[in-house]
N, C-alpha and C. Protein backbone atom coordinates (compact mmCIF):
# COMPACT_ATOMS: atom_id res chain seq x y z
N MET A 1 0.83 -1.18 0.00
CA MET A 1 0.00 0.00 0.00
C MET A 1 0.88 1.24 0.00
N ILE A 2 0.36 2.27 -0.62
CA ILE A 2 1.06 3.54 -0.69
C ILE A 2 0.15 4.61 -0.12
N GLU A 3 0.66 5.37 0.81
CA GLU A 3 -0.11 6.46 1.39
C GLU A 3 -0.25 7.58 0.36
N SER A 4 -1.43 8.13 0.26
CA SER A 4 -1.68 9.19 -0.70
C SER A 4 -0.92 10.45 -0.32
N PRO A 5 -0.31 11.11 -1.30
CA PRO A 5 0.41 12.35 -1.00
C PRO A 5 -0.52 13.56 -0.88
N CYS A 6 -1.81 13.37 -1.04
CA CYS A 6 -2.77 14.48 -1.00
C CYS A 6 -2.88 15.05 0.41
N ASP A 7 -3.07 16.35 0.47
CA ASP A 7 -3.35 17.02 1.73
C ASP A 7 -4.77 16.66 2.13
N PRO A 8 -5.00 16.22 3.38
CA PRO A 8 -6.36 15.85 3.80
C PRO A 8 -7.39 16.97 3.60
N LEU A 9 -6.96 18.22 3.64
CA LEU A 9 -7.91 19.33 3.43
C LEU A 9 -8.38 19.43 1.99
N ASP A 10 -7.66 18.79 1.06
CA ASP A 10 -8.05 18.81 -0.34
C ASP A 10 -8.96 17.63 -0.70
N CYS A 11 -9.24 16.77 0.25
CA CYS A 11 -10.04 15.57 0.01
C CYS A 11 -11.51 15.81 0.36
N ASP A 12 -12.37 15.04 -0.28
CA ASP A 12 -13.80 15.11 0.01
C ASP A 12 -14.13 14.32 1.27
N VAL A 13 -13.38 13.26 1.53
CA VAL A 13 -13.68 12.37 2.65
C VAL A 13 -12.40 11.61 3.01
N GLU A 14 -12.30 11.21 4.27
CA GLU A 14 -11.19 10.38 4.72
C GLU A 14 -11.76 9.02 5.13
N LEU A 15 -11.24 7.94 4.52
CA LEU A 15 -11.67 6.60 4.85
C LEU A 15 -10.62 5.61 4.40
N SER A 16 -10.70 4.40 4.90
CA SER A 16 -9.74 3.37 4.51
C SER A 16 -10.10 2.81 3.14
N SER A 17 -9.11 2.22 2.49
CA SER A 17 -9.37 1.60 1.20
C SER A 17 -10.31 0.40 1.36
N GLU A 18 -10.24 -0.28 2.50
CA GLU A 18 -11.12 -1.40 2.77
C GLU A 18 -12.58 -0.95 2.82
N ALA A 19 -12.83 0.18 3.47
CA ALA A 19 -14.20 0.70 3.56
C ALA A 19 -14.71 1.13 2.18
N LEU A 20 -13.85 1.77 1.40
CA LEU A 20 -14.26 2.19 0.05
C LEU A 20 -14.53 0.97 -0.83
N HIS A 21 -13.71 -0.05 -0.72
CA HIS A 21 -13.93 -1.28 -1.48
C HIS A 21 -15.29 -1.90 -1.14
N TYR A 22 -15.64 -1.88 0.13
CA TYR A 22 -16.93 -2.42 0.56
C TYR A 22 -18.08 -1.66 -0.10
N CYS A 23 -17.93 -0.35 -0.23
CA CYS A 23 -18.96 0.47 -0.89
C CYS A 23 -19.16 0.04 -2.34
N PHE A 24 -18.06 -0.21 -3.03
CA PHE A 24 -18.15 -0.56 -4.44
C PHE A 24 -18.54 -2.01 -4.66
N THR A 25 -18.34 -2.85 -3.66
CA THR A 25 -18.65 -4.27 -3.79
C THR A 25 -20.11 -4.58 -3.50
N HIS A 26 -20.71 -3.87 -2.57
CA HIS A 26 -22.08 -4.13 -2.14
C HIS A 26 -22.96 -2.89 -2.33
N LEU A 27 -24.16 -3.08 -2.85
CA LEU A 27 -25.07 -1.94 -3.05
C LEU A 27 -25.40 -1.25 -1.74
N TRP A 28 -25.42 -1.98 -0.65
CA TRP A 28 -25.75 -1.40 0.65
C TRP A 28 -24.50 -0.84 1.33
N GLY A 29 -23.37 -0.88 0.68
CA GLY A 29 -22.11 -0.45 1.28
C GLY A 29 -22.10 1.01 1.72
N TRP A 30 -22.73 1.89 0.91
CA TRP A 30 -22.75 3.31 1.25
C TRP A 30 -23.53 3.55 2.53
N SER A 31 -24.67 2.90 2.64
CA SER A 31 -25.49 3.07 3.85
C SER A 31 -24.75 2.53 5.07
N THR A 32 -24.14 1.37 4.92
CA THR A 32 -23.39 0.77 6.02
C THR A 32 -22.24 1.67 6.46
N LEU A 33 -21.55 2.24 5.49
CA LEU A 33 -20.42 3.11 5.80
C LEU A 33 -20.86 4.34 6.59
N ARG A 34 -21.97 4.90 6.21
CA ARG A 34 -22.46 6.10 6.92
C ARG A 34 -22.92 5.75 8.33
N ILE A 35 -23.41 4.54 8.53
CA ILE A 35 -23.89 4.15 9.86
C ILE A 35 -22.73 3.77 10.77
N ASN A 36 -21.77 3.01 10.25
CA ASN A 36 -20.70 2.51 11.13
C ASN A 36 -19.61 3.54 11.42
N GLY A 37 -19.63 4.68 10.75
CA GLY A 37 -18.71 5.76 11.07
C GLY A 37 -17.27 5.52 10.70
N ARG A 38 -17.02 4.71 9.67
CA ARG A 38 -15.65 4.45 9.25
C ARG A 38 -15.17 5.46 8.21
N LEU A 39 -15.73 6.64 8.26
CA LEU A 39 -15.30 7.72 7.39
C LEU A 39 -15.43 9.02 8.16
N GLN A 40 -14.77 10.04 7.66
CA GLN A 40 -14.92 11.35 8.28
C GLN A 40 -14.69 12.43 7.25
N ALA A 41 -15.39 13.52 7.42
CA ALA A 41 -15.22 14.67 6.54
C ALA A 41 -14.09 15.53 7.09
N PRO A 42 -13.19 15.98 6.22
CA PRO A 42 -12.14 16.87 6.70
C PRO A 42 -12.77 18.13 7.30
N LYS A 43 -12.16 18.66 8.32
CA LYS A 43 -12.71 19.83 9.01
C LYS A 43 -12.86 21.00 8.05
N GLY A 44 -14.02 21.64 8.11
CA GLY A 44 -14.29 22.81 7.28
C GLY A 44 -14.64 22.49 5.85
N ARG A 45 -14.86 21.23 5.52
CA ARG A 45 -15.14 20.84 4.13
C ARG A 45 -16.48 20.12 4.00
N ASN A 46 -17.51 20.60 4.69
CA ASN A 46 -18.80 19.92 4.65
C ASN A 46 -19.38 19.88 3.25
N ALA A 47 -19.19 20.93 2.45
CA ALA A 47 -19.71 20.94 1.09
C ALA A 47 -19.06 19.84 0.26
N ARG A 48 -17.77 19.64 0.45
CA ARG A 48 -17.08 18.58 -0.29
C ARG A 48 -17.54 17.20 0.17
N PHE A 49 -17.79 17.03 1.45
CA PHE A 49 -18.27 15.76 1.96
C PHE A 49 -19.63 15.43 1.36
N LYS A 50 -20.48 16.42 1.19
CA LYS A 50 -21.80 16.20 0.59
C LYS A 50 -21.66 15.67 -0.84
N ARG A 51 -20.65 16.10 -1.56
CA ARG A 51 -20.43 15.59 -2.92
C ARG A 51 -20.13 14.10 -2.88
N PHE A 52 -19.33 13.67 -1.93
CA PHE A 52 -19.02 12.25 -1.79
C PHE A 52 -20.28 11.46 -1.47
N VAL A 53 -21.09 11.99 -0.58
CA VAL A 53 -22.34 11.31 -0.20
C VAL A 53 -23.26 11.18 -1.40
N MET A 54 -23.31 12.22 -2.25
CA MET A 54 -24.17 12.17 -3.43
C MET A 54 -23.78 11.04 -4.37
N LEU A 55 -22.50 10.73 -4.44
CA LEU A 55 -22.07 9.62 -5.31
C LEU A 55 -22.65 8.30 -4.85
N GLY A 56 -22.88 8.15 -3.56
CA GLY A 56 -23.44 6.92 -3.03
C GLY A 56 -24.93 6.79 -3.19
N HIS A 57 -25.61 7.90 -3.52
CA HIS A 57 -27.06 7.84 -3.64
C HIS A 57 -27.53 6.90 -4.75
N VAL A 58 -26.79 6.82 -5.83
CA VAL A 58 -27.18 5.94 -6.94
C VAL A 58 -27.18 4.49 -6.47
N ALA A 59 -26.12 4.08 -5.78
CA ALA A 59 -26.05 2.70 -5.27
C ALA A 59 -27.16 2.44 -4.26
N GLN A 60 -27.44 3.42 -3.41
CA GLN A 60 -28.50 3.24 -2.42
C GLN A 60 -29.86 3.09 -3.09
N LEU A 61 -30.12 3.90 -4.09
CA LEU A 61 -31.39 3.78 -4.81
C LEU A 61 -31.49 2.43 -5.51
N ASN A 62 -30.40 1.98 -6.12
CA ASN A 62 -30.40 0.67 -6.75
C ASN A 62 -30.67 -0.42 -5.73
N ASN A 63 -30.11 -0.28 -4.53
CA ASN A 63 -30.34 -1.25 -3.46
C ASN A 63 -31.81 -1.30 -3.08
N PHE A 64 -32.50 -0.17 -3.17
CA PHE A 64 -33.92 -0.11 -2.85
C PHE A 64 -34.80 -0.55 -4.02
N GLY A 65 -34.19 -0.87 -5.16
CA GLY A 65 -34.96 -1.30 -6.33
C GLY A 65 -35.37 -0.16 -7.24
N ILE A 66 -34.82 1.02 -7.04
CA ILE A 66 -35.10 2.18 -7.87
C ILE A 66 -33.87 2.38 -8.76
N TYR A 67 -34.02 2.11 -10.04
CA TYR A 67 -32.90 2.17 -10.95
C TYR A 67 -32.93 3.45 -11.75
N MET A 68 -31.89 4.27 -11.55
CA MET A 68 -31.82 5.57 -12.22
C MET A 68 -31.25 5.46 -13.62
N GLY A 69 -30.31 4.56 -13.80
CA GLY A 69 -29.63 4.47 -15.08
C GLY A 69 -28.72 5.68 -15.28
N TRP A 70 -28.33 5.91 -16.48
CA TRP A 70 -27.44 7.03 -16.80
C TRP A 70 -28.26 8.18 -17.36
N ASN A 71 -29.11 8.76 -16.52
CA ASN A 71 -29.92 9.88 -17.00
C ASN A 71 -29.08 11.15 -17.09
N GLY A 72 -29.62 12.17 -17.72
CA GLY A 72 -28.89 13.41 -17.96
C GLY A 72 -28.43 14.10 -16.70
N ALA A 73 -29.25 14.12 -15.66
CA ALA A 73 -28.88 14.81 -14.43
C ALA A 73 -27.66 14.16 -13.79
N PHE A 74 -27.66 12.84 -13.76
CA PHE A 74 -26.52 12.14 -13.16
C PHE A 74 -25.25 12.35 -13.99
N LEU A 75 -25.38 12.28 -15.30
CA LEU A 75 -24.22 12.49 -16.15
C LEU A 75 -23.65 13.89 -15.99
N ARG A 76 -24.52 14.90 -15.90
CA ARG A 76 -24.05 16.27 -15.68
C ARG A 76 -23.31 16.37 -14.35
N PHE A 77 -23.87 15.76 -13.31
CA PHE A 77 -23.21 15.79 -12.01
C PHE A 77 -21.84 15.11 -12.08
N ALA A 78 -21.79 13.94 -12.71
CA ALA A 78 -20.53 13.20 -12.79
C ALA A 78 -19.47 13.98 -13.57
N VAL A 79 -19.87 14.57 -14.70
CA VAL A 79 -18.92 15.33 -15.51
C VAL A 79 -18.43 16.56 -14.75
N ASN A 80 -19.34 17.27 -14.10
CA ASN A 80 -18.93 18.46 -13.33
C ASN A 80 -18.01 18.07 -12.18
N TYR A 81 -18.31 16.97 -11.51
CA TYR A 81 -17.48 16.51 -10.40
C TYR A 81 -16.07 16.19 -10.89
N LEU A 82 -15.97 15.44 -11.98
CA LEU A 82 -14.66 15.09 -12.52
C LEU A 82 -13.91 16.32 -13.02
N ARG A 83 -14.61 17.24 -13.65
CA ARG A 83 -13.99 18.47 -14.14
C ARG A 83 -13.38 19.25 -12.97
N GLU A 84 -14.12 19.35 -11.90
CA GLU A 84 -13.64 20.08 -10.73
C GLU A 84 -12.42 19.39 -10.11
N LYS A 85 -12.45 18.06 -10.01
CA LYS A 85 -11.32 17.33 -9.46
C LYS A 85 -10.07 17.51 -10.32
N ILE A 86 -10.23 17.45 -11.64
CA ILE A 86 -9.09 17.63 -12.54
C ILE A 86 -8.56 19.05 -12.44
N ARG A 87 -9.45 20.04 -12.39
CA ARG A 87 -9.03 21.43 -12.27
C ARG A 87 -8.28 21.65 -10.95
N ASP A 88 -8.81 21.13 -9.85
CA ASP A 88 -8.16 21.27 -8.55
C ASP A 88 -6.77 20.62 -8.57
N ARG A 89 -6.66 19.45 -9.18
CA ARG A 89 -5.37 18.75 -9.26
C ARG A 89 -4.39 19.55 -10.11
N TYR A 90 -4.87 20.14 -11.21
CA TYR A 90 -4.00 20.95 -12.09
C TYR A 90 -3.49 22.17 -11.34
N ILE A 91 -4.38 22.84 -10.62
CA ILE A 91 -4.00 24.03 -9.85
C ILE A 91 -2.98 23.67 -8.78
N THR A 92 -3.21 22.54 -8.10
CA THR A 92 -2.32 22.10 -7.03
C THR A 92 -0.94 21.74 -7.57
N THR A 93 -0.89 20.99 -8.66
CA THR A 93 0.40 20.54 -9.18
C THR A 93 1.18 21.65 -9.86
N ASN A 94 0.50 22.67 -10.34
CA ASN A 94 1.19 23.77 -11.03
C ASN A 94 1.34 25.00 -10.14
N ASN A 95 0.98 24.88 -8.86
CA ASN A 95 1.13 25.97 -7.90
C ASN A 95 0.49 27.27 -8.36
N ILE A 96 -0.71 27.14 -8.91
CA ILE A 96 -1.45 28.32 -9.39
C ILE A 96 -2.29 28.88 -8.28
């Protein structure tokens, strides 16, 4: 394992790779993670933490039998999220 060189204040959430793997492996993983408290939002970054939680909503809805698919709203959210992450990484690596 390699520790991430990212500053914790630049992250949306802090959690172990094991906990994140559980989220991606099981549809109920996001709900379980929020209940068992194996994650934490970096101090002062509540808005960023909410973005992480929103990513889990699709899996939670699928777990409840509500299938969203790749509708336009979700795609817009995903593209905007990735664009912001890439922009933040570019700014950080180029000291802008």
